[in-house]
């Protein structure tokens, strides 16, 4: 097996992406991502000296509009789509773990 | 209603002449779906009550004889948000998501009095080419229900191919309209980037995504693109270019049209039957007075890696919004805020989505940014230049849509590399932002549909439609229908 990316690197990437992988899944994804990154590396051999990158293919350069708020008056409807709300706010867990078994 | 024998025009005539009411047509569409969908599984949600109410209202106010879409039932891919109708993008993350607004495309179709009958299945967040990555169900190919319908717009293509609806909306980031259209023997158009508003489309690769129609005839497709095109102030990448009537020149002679076949698109991985279908198409076009020559798009082999780097990077960024806070799925029993993000995303996303998020996070990370993301964006420029050079010589590019016809359910899904390579013929068009359409090109030796792809200059969908219409009229391949389905 080639090694374009290590298990540790995949674990690090998963952490950055806020994904948790158990050991089986980590092995599974490492093998696949290793293959895919190997395929990515084929672009190495292309000479791109002085070639500008393309990040967008839109034909619209700048789209201007008046800086006016567009109020849809859907505050309650938006709150209704949130998983948990309280007193007109979206409720989230505490930022610091209070259960005692955290870091 | 036997949609295999109808077109949007013929249905319109029946509605105007009161041979059928909009309510009856809508009811019969749901009967088609009730009868066929247990076998095909194209739909995730049906919009029965609202659809029938709208049809009744239309019958009361009268069908507009000047609006060919008045009262026509259509299906919508489940990554376009629909106000009041569950929109999941086939992800557990959005299993119960009920949008508070509708996508511009949905609003435009609604304003033209089409009837939205329901939402179609897809690969989760449009990532995949078989619709097997749906969190909810596996859609079957109506031509052979042991085979995949393609994807990611597999539900939309299968619904049209099975005669459940006359037209459906799909999205195409790397081939997600054209490939399922080819696999199901129907017509699928990916318009020029910017032709159709992406507002309200659940974002995957924002510089690549486009919305387009899937239909059984070229003309129906042009009618649908007329309906959904145009500048939208909510999507700042939508184009202010004038939208022509795409049906206007369908019948125009294609004599003198210059067509190029890229040699790189007929590589050895392409099945013999499909290569032959392209050669046959070239012969048809020559008979009709067009010229066909071999051209070269030399950077084609780098399109797959460049695409998967760019698309995954954009996906990893776009999908950061799914964090369990404001809408969608939220994991239970999280210990703290960070734990909530991690648990929600780990439980809410399927494997393919996780894979792409990780690939994107990897190629955007500071130590790899130049070697992967920036390099891929430079290769994107080279691919665009290849097409620009080609279009100095030819008006239109002819190519296969897919390397093979539809494969068996479960065959490829465990091997992402094979899946990614299957997109090699469709994704260069997304990198370059060009319009391209897949048109039925007959059946292979196993009786499965093949498609040819017509690629046009930016904003020249009209020439694609013209050439597609000429091919369809000559070959009548669109009249092949699956043995099962609808009222056959």
Coordinates of C-alpha atoms in Angstrom, one line a residue:
Chain A
X1 CA 0.0 0.0 0.0
X2 CA 1.3 3.4 -0.9
X3 CA 1.2 6.0 1.8
X4 CA 0.2 9.4 0.6
X5 CA -1.5 10.2 3.9
X6 CA -1.1 8.6 7.3
X7 CA -3.7 7.4 9.8
X8 CA -2.6 10.2 12.1
X9 CA -3.1 12.8 9.4
X10 CA -6.6 11.5 8.6
X11 CA -7.4 11.7 12.3
X12 CA -6.2 15.3 12.4
X13 CA -8.3 16.2 9.3
X14 CA -11.4 14.6 10.8
X15 CA -10.8 16.6 14.0
X16 CA -10.5 19.9 12.0
X17 CA -13.8 19.0 10.2
X18 CA -15.5 18.3 13.5
X19 CA -16.0 14.6 12.7
X20 CA -15.4 11.7 15.1
X21 CA -14.2 8.4 13.7
X22 CA -13.8 5.2 15.6
X23 CA -10.8 3.0 14.9
X24 CA -12.5 0.9 12.3
X25 CA -13.8 3.9 10.4
X26 CA -10.4 5.6 10.7
X27 CA -8.7 2.6 9.0
X28 CA -11.5 2.4 6.4
X29 CA -11.2 6.1 5.5
X30 CA -7.4 6.2 5.6
X31 CA -7.2 3.5 3.0
X32 CA -9.7 5.3 0.7
X33 CA -8.3 8.8 1.2
X34 CA -4.8 7.5 0.7
X35 CA -5.9 6.1 -2.8
X36 CA -7.7 9.4 -3.6
X37 CA -4.8 11.6 -2.6
X38 CA -2.5 9.4 -4.7
X39 CA -4.8 10.3 -7.6
X40 CA -4.7 14.0 -6.7
X41 CA -0.9 13.8 -6.9
X42 CA -1.0 13.1 -10.6
X43 CA -1.5 16.9 -11.1
X44 CA 2.0 17.5 -9.8
X45 CA 3.5 16.8 -13.2
X46 CA 1.5 19.5 -15.0
X47 CA 3.5 22.7 -15.6
X48 CA 1.3 25.5 -14.3
X49 CA 4.0 28.2 -14.2
X50 CA 2.4 31.6 -14.8
X51 CA -1.1 30.1 -15.1
X52 CA -3.7 32.0 -13.1
X53 CA -5.9 29.9 -10.9
X54 CA -9.7 29.9 -11.7
X55 CA -11.9 30.1 -8.6
X56 CA -15.1 31.1 -10.3
X57 CA -16.6 30.9 -13.8
X58 CA -19.4 33.5 -13.4
X59 CA -19.6 36.2 -16.0
X60 CA -20.7 38.7 -13.4
X61 CA -17.8 40.7 -12.1
X62 CA -19.4 42.9 -9.5
X63 CA -23.1 42.9 -8.6
X64 CA -24.0 46.1 -6.8
X65 CA -27.1 46.7 -4.8
X66 CA -28.4 49.4 -2.4
X67 CA -27.4 48.7 1.2
X68 CA -31.0 48.3 2.4
X69 CA -32.1 45.6 4.8
X70 CA -34.5 43.1 3.4
X71 CA -36.7 42.1 6.4
X72 CA -38.7 39.0 5.7
X73 CA -40.5 39.1 9.1
X74 CA -39.9 35.4 9.6
X75 CA -38.3 35.5 13.0
X76 CA -40.8 33.0 14.5
X77 CA -40.7 30.7 11.5
X78 CA -36.9 30.6 11.7
X79 CA -37.0 29.9 15.4
X80 CA -39.4 27.1 14.6
X81 CA -36.9 25.3 12.4
X82 CA -34.2 25.4 15.2
X83 CA -33.9 22.1 17.2
X84 CA -34.2 23.8 20.6
X85 CA -35.3 27.2 21.6
X86 CA -36.1 29.1 24.8
X87 CA -37.7 32.5 25.3
X88 CA -37.3 33.5 21.6
X89 CA -33.6 32.4 21.4
X90 CA -31.9 29.3 20.0
X91 CA -30.7 27.2 22.9
X92 CA -27.3 25.6 22.9
X93 CA -25.3 23.5 25.5
X94 CA -22.8 25.2 27.7
X95 CA -19.5 26.0 26.1
X96 CA -17.5 24.5 29.0
X97 CA -18.3 21.0 30.0
X98 CA -20.1 21.0 33.3
X99 CA -20.7 17.2 33.6
X100 CA -17.4 16.7 35.4
X101 CA -15.9 14.1 33.1
X102 CA -14.6 16.5 30.5
X103 CA -11.1 17.7 29.8
Chain B
X1 CA -51.9 9.4 -17.8
X2 CA -49.5 7.6 -20.1
X3 CA -46.6 10.0 -20.2
X4 CA -44.7 7.8 -22.6
X5 CA -47.2 9.0 -25.3
X6 CA -47.3 12.6 -24.3
X7 CA -45.2 15.8 -24.4
X8 CA -45.7 19.1 -22.6
X9 CA -47.2 20.4 -25.8
X10 CA -49.7 17.6 -26.1
X11 CA -50.7 17.8 -22.5
X12 CA -51.1 21.6 -22.8
X13 CA -53.4 21.0 -25.8
X14 CA -55.5 18.5 -23.8
X15 CA -55.7 21.0 -20.9
X16 CA -56.7 23.9 -23.1
X17 CA -59.3 21.8 -25.0
X18 CA -60.7 20.6 -21.6
X19 CA -60.1 17.0 -22.6
X20 CA -58.6 16.8 -19.1
X21 CA -58.7 19.1 -16.2
X22 CA -55.5 20.1 -14.3
X23 CA -56.9 18.3 -11.3
X24 CA -57.5 15.1 -13.2
X25 CA -54.0 15.3 -14.7
X26 CA -52.5 15.8 -11.3
X27 CA -54.5 12.9 -9.8
X28 CA -53.4 10.7 -12.7
X29 CA -49.8 11.7 -12.1
X30 CA -50.1 10.5 -8.5
X31 CA -51.8 7.3 -9.8
X32 CA -48.7 6.8 -12.0
X33 CA -46.5 7.3 -9.0
X34 CA -48.6 5.0 -6.7
X35 CA -48.4 2.3 -9.3
X36 CA -44.7 2.6 -10.3
X37 CA -42.8 4.1 -7.4
X38 CA -43.0 1.0 -5.2
X39 CA -40.7 -0.6 -7.8
X40 CA -38.5 2.5 -8.7
X41 CA -38.4 4.4 -5.4
X42 CA -37.8 7.7 -7.2
X43 CA -39.6 10.0 -4.7
X44 CA -38.8 11.0 -1.1
X45 CA -41.9 13.1 -0.5
X46 CA -45.2 13.6 -2.3
X47 CA -46.9 17.0 -2.3
X48 CA -50.4 15.6 -2.8
X49 CA -52.6 18.0 -0.9
X50 CA -51.0 21.2 -2.1
X51 CA -50.7 20.0 -5.6
X52 CA -54.3 19.0 -5.9
X53 CA -55.4 22.3 -4.3
X54 CA -53.3 24.3 -6.8
X55 CA -54.7 22.2 -9.7
X56 CA -58.3 22.9 -8.6
X57 CA -57.5 26.6 -8.3
X58 CA -56.1 26.5 -11.8
X59 CA -59.1 24.8 -13.2
X60 CA -61.3 27.5 -11.6
X61 CA -59.3 30.4 -13.1
X62 CA -58.9 28.6 -16.4
X63 CA -55.8 27.2 -18.2
X64 CA -53.8 30.0 -19.9
X65 CA -53.7 29.0 -23.6
X66 CA -50.5 31.1 -23.9
X67 CA -48.6 29.4 -21.1
X68 CA -47.6 25.9 -22.2
X69 CA -46.7 25.0 -18.6
X70 CA -50.0 25.9 -17.0
X71 CA -51.2 22.9 -15.0
X72 CA -48.2 20.6 -15.9
X73 CA -47.1 18.4 -13.0
X74 CA -43.3 18.3 -12.4
X75 CA -41.0 16.8 -9.8
X76 CA -38.2 18.6 -8.0
X77 CA -34.9 17.2 -6.7
X78 CA -34.8 17.2 -3.0
X79 CA -31.8 19.6 -2.7
X80 CA -34.0 22.6 -3.9
X81 CA -35.8 24.1 -0.9
X82 CA -39.6 24.1 -1.1
X83 CA -41.5 26.2 1.4
X84 CA -43.7 24.1 3.5
X85 CA -42.5 20.8 1.9
X86 CA -39.8 18.7 3.6
X87 CA -36.4 19.2 2.0
X88 CA -33.8 16.7 3.0
X89 CA -31.0 16.6 0.3
X90 CA -31.4 12.9 1.1
X91 CA -29.5 13.4 4.4
X92 CA -30.3 12.4 7.9
X93 CA -28.9 15.9 8.8
X94 CA -32.1 17.4 7.2
X95 CA -34.6 14.6 7.8
X96 CA -37.3 16.8 9.2
X97 CA -36.2 20.1 7.7
X98 CA -39.1 22.3 6.6
X99 CA -37.8 25.3 4.7
X100 CA -39.3 28.8 5.2
X101 CA -38.7 29.8 1.6
X102 CA -38.6 28.3 -1.8
X103 CA -35.7 28.2 -4.3
X104 CA -35.9 30.7 -7.1
X105 CA -36.3 27.8 -9.6
X106 CA -39.2 26.5 -7.6
X107 CA -40.8 30.0 -7.4
X108 CA -40.4 30.5 -11.1
X109 CA -42.1 27.1 -11.9
X110 CA -44.8 27.9 -9.4
X111 CA -45.4 31.4 -10.9
X112 CA -45.8 29.6 -14.3
X113 CA -48.5 27.4 -12.7
X114 CA -46.7 24.1 -12.9
X115 CA -47.7 21.7 -10.2
X116 CA -45.0 20.4 -7.9
X117 CA -45.9 16.8 -7.2
X118 CA -43.0 16.0 -5.0
X119 CA -39.4 15.7 -4.2
X120 CA -37.0 13.2 -5.7
X121 CA -34.3 11.0 -4.3
X122 CA -30.6 11.7 -4.8
X123 CA -27.2 11.0 -3.4
X124 CA -26.8 12.7 0.0
X125 CA -26.1 16.4 -0.6
X126 CA -25.7 15.5 -4.3
X127 CA -22.4 13.7 -3.6
X128 CA -22.3 10.5 -5.7
X129 CA -23.3 9.0 -9.1
X130 CA -25.7 6.2 -8.2
X131 CA -28.3 7.6 -5.7
X132 CA -27.1 4.8 -3.4
X133 CA -25.7 7.5 -1.1
X134 CA -29.2 8.5 -0.1
X135 CA -29.8 8.2 3.6
X136 CA -33.4 7.1 3.0
X137 CA -33.9 4.7 0.0
X138 CA -32.2 3.1 -3.0
X139 CA -33.7 4.2 -6.3
X140 CA -33.8 1.6 -9.0
X141 CA -33.2 2.0 -12.8
X142 CA -36.6 1.5 -14.5
X143 CA -34.9 -0.3 -17.3
X144 CA -33.5 -2.9 -15.0
X145 CA -34.4 -2.6 -11.3
X146 CA -31.2 -4.5 -10.3
X147 CA -29.3 -1.5 -11.6
X148 CA -28.6 2.0 -10.4
X149 CA -30.4 5.0 -11.9
X150 CA -27.2 7.0 -11.8
X151 CA -26.9 10.1 -9.7
X152 CA -26.9 12.3 -8.0
X153 CA -30.2 13.3 -9.7
X154 CA -31.2 9.6 -9.9
X155 CA -34.7 10.1 -8.6
X156 CA -35.5 12.9 -11.1
X157 CA -34.2 10.9 -14.0
X158 CA -35.8 7.6 -13.0
X159 CA -39.2 9.4 -12.4
X160 CA -39.2 10.7 -15.9
X161 CA -37.9 7.4 -17.5
X162 CA -40.5 5.4 -15.6
X163 CA -43.3 7.6 -16.9
X164 CA -44.2 8.9 -13.4
X165 CA -43.9 12.6 -14.5
X166 CA -43.3 14.4 -17.8
X167 CA -40.5 16.6 -16.4
X168 CA -38.2 16.9 -13.4
X169 CA -35.6 19.3 -12.1
X170 CA -32.1 18.2 -11.2
X171 CA -28.8 19.7 -10.3
X172 CA -25.4 19.0 -11.8
X173 CA -22.1 19.6 -10.1
X174 CA -20.0 17.1 -12.0
X175 CA -22.5 15.3 -14.2
X176 CA -25.4 14.8 -11.8
X177 CA -28.0 15.6 -14.5
X178 CA -26.4 14.2 -17.6
X179 CA -25.2 10.9 -16.2
X180 CA -28.5 9.8 -14.8
X181 CA -30.2 11.1 -17.9
X182 CA -27.9 8.8 -20.0
X183 CA -28.4 5.8 -17.6
X184 CA -32.2 6.2 -17.9
X185 CA -32.6 7.0 -21.6
X186 CA -33.9 10.5 -21.1
X187 CA -32.7 14.1 -21.9
X188 CA -30.8 16.1 -19.3
X189 CA -29.4 19.6 -19.6
X190 CA -26.7 21.2 -17.5
X191 CA -27.0 24.9 -18.4
X192 CA -24.1 27.4 -18.5
X193 CA -22.9 28.4 -15.0
X194 CA -25.0 31.4 -14.2
X195 CA -27.9 30.7 -16.6
X196 CA -30.1 29.4 -13.8
X197 CA -30.2 30.8 -10.3
X198 CA -28.7 28.7 -7.5
X199 CA -30.6 30.5 -4.8
X200 CA -32.3 27.9 -2.6
X201 CA -30.2 25.1 -3.9
X202 CA -28.5 23.4 -1.0
X203 CA -24.9 24.2 -1.8
X204 CA -22.4 21.5 -2.6
X205 CA -19.7 23.0 -4.9
X206 CA -20.8 26.6 -5.4
X207 CA -18.5 27.3 -8.4
X208 CA -19.7 24.2 -10.1
X209 CA -23.4 23.7 -9.2
X210 CA -26.1 24.3 -11.8
X211 CA -29.8 23.5 -11.9
X212 CA -31.4 22.0 -15.1
X213 CA -34.3 20.0 -16.5
X214 CA -34.7 16.3 -17.1
X215 CA -37.4 15.3 -19.7
X216 CA -38.1 12.7 -22.2
X217 CA -37.8 15.0 -25.3
X218 CA -35.4 17.8 -26.3
X219 CA -38.3 20.2 -26.9
X220 CA -39.8 19.6 -23.4
X221 CA -36.3 20.2 -22.0
X222 CA -36.0 23.6 -23.9
X223 CA -39.5 24.5 -22.6
X224 CA -38.4 23.8 -19.0
X225 CA -35.1 25.7 -19.4
X226 CA -37.1 28.7 -20.7
X227 CA -39.1 28.6 -17.5
X228 CA -36.2 28.5 -15.0
X229 CA -33.5 30.7 -16.6
X230 CA -32.5 34.3 -15.9
X231 CA -30.9 36.8 -13.6
X232 CA -31.8 36.6 -9.9
X233 CA -30.9 39.3 -7.5
X234 CA -30.6 36.7 -4.8
X235 CA -27.8 34.9 -6.7
X236 CA -25.0 37.2 -7.5
X237 CA -23.4 34.7 -9.9
X238 CA -26.6 34.4 -12.0
X239 CA -26.1 36.0 -15.3
X240 CA -27.7 39.1 -16.7
X241 CA -27.4 37.8 -20.2
X242 CA -30.6 37.8 -22.2
X243 CA -32.4 34.5 -22.2
X244 CA -33.5 33.5 -25.7
X245 CA -36.5 31.3 -26.4
X246 CA -34.7 27.9 -26.5
X247 CA -37.5 26.4 -28.5
X248 CA -37.3 29.0 -31.3
X249 CA -34.7 27.4 -33.5
X250 CA -35.2 23.7 -32.8
X251 CA -36.3 23.0 -36.3
X252 CA -33.6 25.0 -37.9
X253 CA -31.3 23.2 -40.4
X254 CA -28.0 22.2 -38.9
X255 CA -26.3 22.2 -42.3
X256 CA -22.8 23.7 -41.9
X257 CA -22.7 23.2 -38.2
X258 CA -19.1 22.3 -37.1
X259 CA -18.9 19.5 -34.6
X260 CA -15.8 18.3 -32.9
X261 CA -15.2 14.9 -31.2
X262 CA -12.4 15.1 -28.6
X263 CA -10.1 12.1 -29.0
X264 CA -9.5 12.0 -25.2
X265 CA -13.2 11.2 -24.7
X266 CA -12.9 8.0 -26.7
X267 CA -10.2 6.4 -24.5
X268 CA -10.0 2.7 -23.9
X269 CA -12.1 2.8 -20.7
X270 CA -15.1 3.7 -22.7
X271 CA -17.3 0.7 -23.6
X272 CA -17.3 -0.4 -27.3
X273 CA -21.0 0.1 -27.6
X274 CA -20.8 3.6 -26.4
X275 CA -17.9 4.5 -28.6
X276 CA -19.9 3.1 -31.5
X277 CA -23.0 5.2 -30.6
X278 CA -20.8 8.3 -30.8
X279 CA -19.5 7.3 -34.2
X280 CA -23.1 6.6 -35.3
X281 CA -24.2 10.0 -34.1
X282 CA -21.3 11.6 -36.0
X283 CA -22.6 9.8 -39.2
X284 CA -26.1 11.1 -38.6
X285 CA -24.8 14.6 -38.2
X286 CA -22.8 14.3 -41.4
X287 CA -25.9 13.1 -43.2
X288 CA -27.7 16.2 -42.0
X289 CA -25.0 18.4 -43.5
X290 CA -22.9 19.1 -40.4
X291 CA -19.1 18.6 -40.5
X292 CA -17.5 16.4 -37.8
X293 CA -13.8 16.4 -37.0
X294 CA -11.6 15.0 -34.3
X295 CA -10.3 17.6 -31.9
X296 CA -8.1 17.5 -28.8
X297 CA -8.7 18.6 -25.2
X298 CA -5.2 17.8 -24.0
X299 CA -5.7 18.4 -20.3
X300 CA -8.7 16.1 -20.0
X301 CA -6.9 13.4 -17.8
X302 CA -6.3 16.0 -15.1
X303 CA -9.9 17.0 -14.8
X304 CA -10.8 14.2 -12.4
X305 CA -8.2 15.1 -9.8
X306 CA -8.7 18.8 -10.2
X307 CA -12.4 18.5 -9.9
X308 CA -12.4 16.3 -6.8
X309 CA -9.9 18.7 -5.1
X310 CA -12.1 21.8 -5.9
X311 CA -15.5 20.2 -5.4
X312 CA -14.4 18.6 -2.1
X313 CA -12.9 21.9 -0.9
X314 CA -16.1 23.8 -1.7
X315 CA -18.2 21.1 -0.1
X316 CA -16.1 21.1 3.1
X317 CA -16.7 24.8 3.4
X318 CA -20.4 24.7 2.4
X319 CA -21.2 21.9 4.8
X320 CA -19.7 23.7 7.9
X321 CA -23.1 25.2 8.3
X322 CA -24.6 21.9 9.4
X323 CA -23.7 22.1 13.1
X324 CA -26.9 21.2 14.9
X325 CA -27.6 24.7 16.1
X326 CA -30.1 26.6 13.8
X327 CA -31.9 23.9 11.9
X328 CA -31.8 20.2 11.0
X329 CA -30.6 17.3 13.0
X330 CA -29.1 17.9 16.5
X331 CA -27.4 15.0 18.4
X332 CA -28.7 14.3 21.9
X333 CA -26.8 14.3 25.2
X334 CA -24.0 16.6 24.0
X335 CA -21.7 17.5 26.9
X336 CA -20.8 20.9 25.6
X337 CA -21.0 23.0 22.5
X338 CA -18.0 21.5 20.7
X339 CA -19.3 18.0 21.5
X340 CA -22.6 19.0 20.0
X341 CA -21.0 20.0 16.7
X342 CA -18.9 16.8 16.5
X343 CA -21.7 14.4 17.5
X344 CA -24.3 16.1 15.2
X345 CA -22.0 15.9 12.2
X346 CA -20.7 12.4 13.0
X347 CA -24.2 11.0 13.3
X348 CA -25.9 13.2 10.7
X349 CA -23.6 12.8 7.7
X350 CA -23.1 9.6 5.7
X351 CA -19.8 8.1 4.7
X352 CA -19.4 9.7 1.2
X353 CA -20.2 13.2 2.6
X354 CA -17.6 12.6 5.4
X355 CA -15.1 11.5 2.9
X356 CA -15.5 14.6 0.8
X357 CA -15.5 16.9 3.8
X358 CA -12.2 15.3 4.9
X359 CA -10.7 15.5 1.4
X360 CA -11.7 19.2 1.2
X361 CA -10.4 20.0 4.6
X362 CA -7.1 18.3 3.7
X363 CA -6.5 20.1 0.4
X364 CA -7.5 23.5 2.0
X365 CA -5.2 23.0 5.0
X366 CA -2.3 25.5 5.0
X367 CA 0.5 22.9 4.3
X368 CA -1.3 21.5 1.3
X369 CA -3.1 24.5 -0.1
X370 CA -0.6 25.4 -2.8
X371 CA 0.1 21.8 -3.9
X372 CA -3.6 20.8 -4.1
X373 CA -6.2 23.5 -4.1
X374 CA -4.3 26.2 -5.9
X375 CA -2.7 23.8 -8.3
X376 CA -6.2 22.3 -9.1
X377 CA -7.5 25.9 -9.7
X378 CA -4.6 26.4 -12.2
X379 CA -5.4 23.2 -14.0
X380 CA -9.0 24.4 -14.1
X381 CA -7.7 27.4 -16.2
X382 CA -5.9 25.0 -18.5
X383 CA -9.1 23.0 -19.0
X384 CA -11.0 26.2 -19.8
X385 CA -8.3 27.1 -22.3
X386 CA -8.6 23.7 -24.0
X387 CA -12.3 24.3 -24.5
X388 CA -11.7 27.9 -25.7
X389 CA -9.2 26.6 -28.3
X390 CA -11.6 23.9 -29.4
X391 CA -14.5 26.4 -29.8
X392 CA -12.3 28.5 -32.2
X393 CA -12.6 25.5 -34.6
X394 CA -16.0 24.0 -33.9
X395 CA -19.5 25.2 -32.8
X396 CA -20.3 22.1 -30.7
X397 CA -18.5 19.2 -29.1
X398 CA -19.9 15.6 -29.3
X399 CA -18.8 13.0 -26.8
X400 CA -20.1 10.1 -24.8
X401 CA -21.9 11.0 -21.6
X402 CA -20.6 8.0 -19.6
X403 CA -17.9 5.4 -20.0
X404 CA -20.4 2.5 -19.4
X405 CA -24.2 2.1 -19.1
X406 CA -25.8 1.7 -15.7
X407 CA -24.1 -0.8 -13.4
X408 CA -25.6 -3.1 -10.7
X409 CA -26.8 -1.7 -7.4
X410 CA -24.0 -2.3 -4.8
X411 CA -21.3 -2.8 -7.4
X412 CA -19.3 0.4 -7.1
X413 CA -20.4 2.1 -4.0
X414 CA -17.7 0.7 -1.8
X415 CA -14.9 1.9 -4.1
X416 CA -14.9 5.7 -4.3
X417 CA -12.0 5.8 -6.8
X418 CA -14.0 3.8 -9.4
X419 CA -17.0 6.1 -8.7
X420 CA -14.9 9.2 -9.2
X421 CA -13.3 8.0 -12.4
X422 CA -16.9 7.3 -13.8
X423 CA -17.4 11.1 -13.9
X424 CA -14.4 11.8 -16.2
X425 CA -16.5 12.6 -19.2
X426 CA -19.0 15.0 -17.5
X427 CA -17.0 17.0 -14.9
X428 CA -14.7 19.0 -17.3
X429 CA -17.8 20.8 -18.4
X430 CA -18.6 21.9 -14.8
X431 CA -15.0 23.1 -14.3
X432 CA -15.3 25.2 -17.4
X433 CA -18.9 26.4 -16.6
X434 CA -20.1 25.3 -20.0
X435 CA -23.6 24.1 -21.0
X436 CA -24.0 20.4 -22.0
X437 CA -26.9 18.0 -22.6
X438 CA -27.2 14.2 -22.6
X439 CA -29.5 12.9 -25.3
X440 CA -30.6 9.2 -25.7
X441 CA -28.4 7.4 -28.1
X442 CA -30.0 3.9 -28.2
X443 CA -29.5 0.8 -26.2
X444 CA -26.3 -1.3 -25.6
X445 CA -26.1 -5.1 -26.1
X446 CA -27.7 -5.6 -22.7
X447 CA -30.7 -3.4 -23.6
X448 CA -29.5 -0.5 -21.3
X449 CA -29.8 3.1 -22.5
X450 CA -26.7 5.1 -23.7
X451 CA -26.4 8.8 -24.0
X452 CA -24.4 11.2 -26.1
X453 CA -23.3 14.5 -24.8
X454 CA -23.5 17.8 -26.7
X455 CA -21.2 20.5 -25.2
X456 CA -21.7 24.1 -26.3
X457 CA -20.1 27.5 -26.0
X458 CA -20.9 29.5 -22.9
X459 CA -24.6 30.6 -23.0
X460 CA -25.2 28.8 -26.3
X461 CA -27.7 26.2 -25.0
X462 CA -29.8 27.1 -28.1
X463 CA -27.3 25.4 -30.5
X464 CA -27.2 22.3 -28.2
X465 CA -31.0 22.1 -28.3
X466 CA -31.0 22.5 -32.1
X467 CA -28.5 19.7 -32.6
X468 CA -30.1 17.5 -30.0
X469 CA -33.5 18.0 -31.6
X470 CA -32.1 17.1 -35.0
X471 CA -30.6 13.9 -33.6
X472 CA -33.7 12.9 -31.8
X473 CA -35.9 13.5 -34.8
X474 CA -33.6 11.5 -37.0
X475 CA -33.0 8.6 -34.6
X476 CA -36.2 8.5 -32.4
X477 CA -34.1 6.9 -29.7
X478 CA -36.2 8.8 -27.1
X479 CA -39.1 6.6 -28.1
X480 CA -37.4 3.6 -26.4
X481 CA -39.1 3.1 -23.1
X482 CA -38.5 0.6 -20.3
X483 CA -40.6 -2.5 -20.2
X484 CA -41.9 -1.8 -16.8
X485 CA -43.3 1.5 -15.6
X486 CA -46.2 3.9 -16.1
X487 CA -49.1 2.5 -18.1
X488 CA -47.1 0.4 -20.5

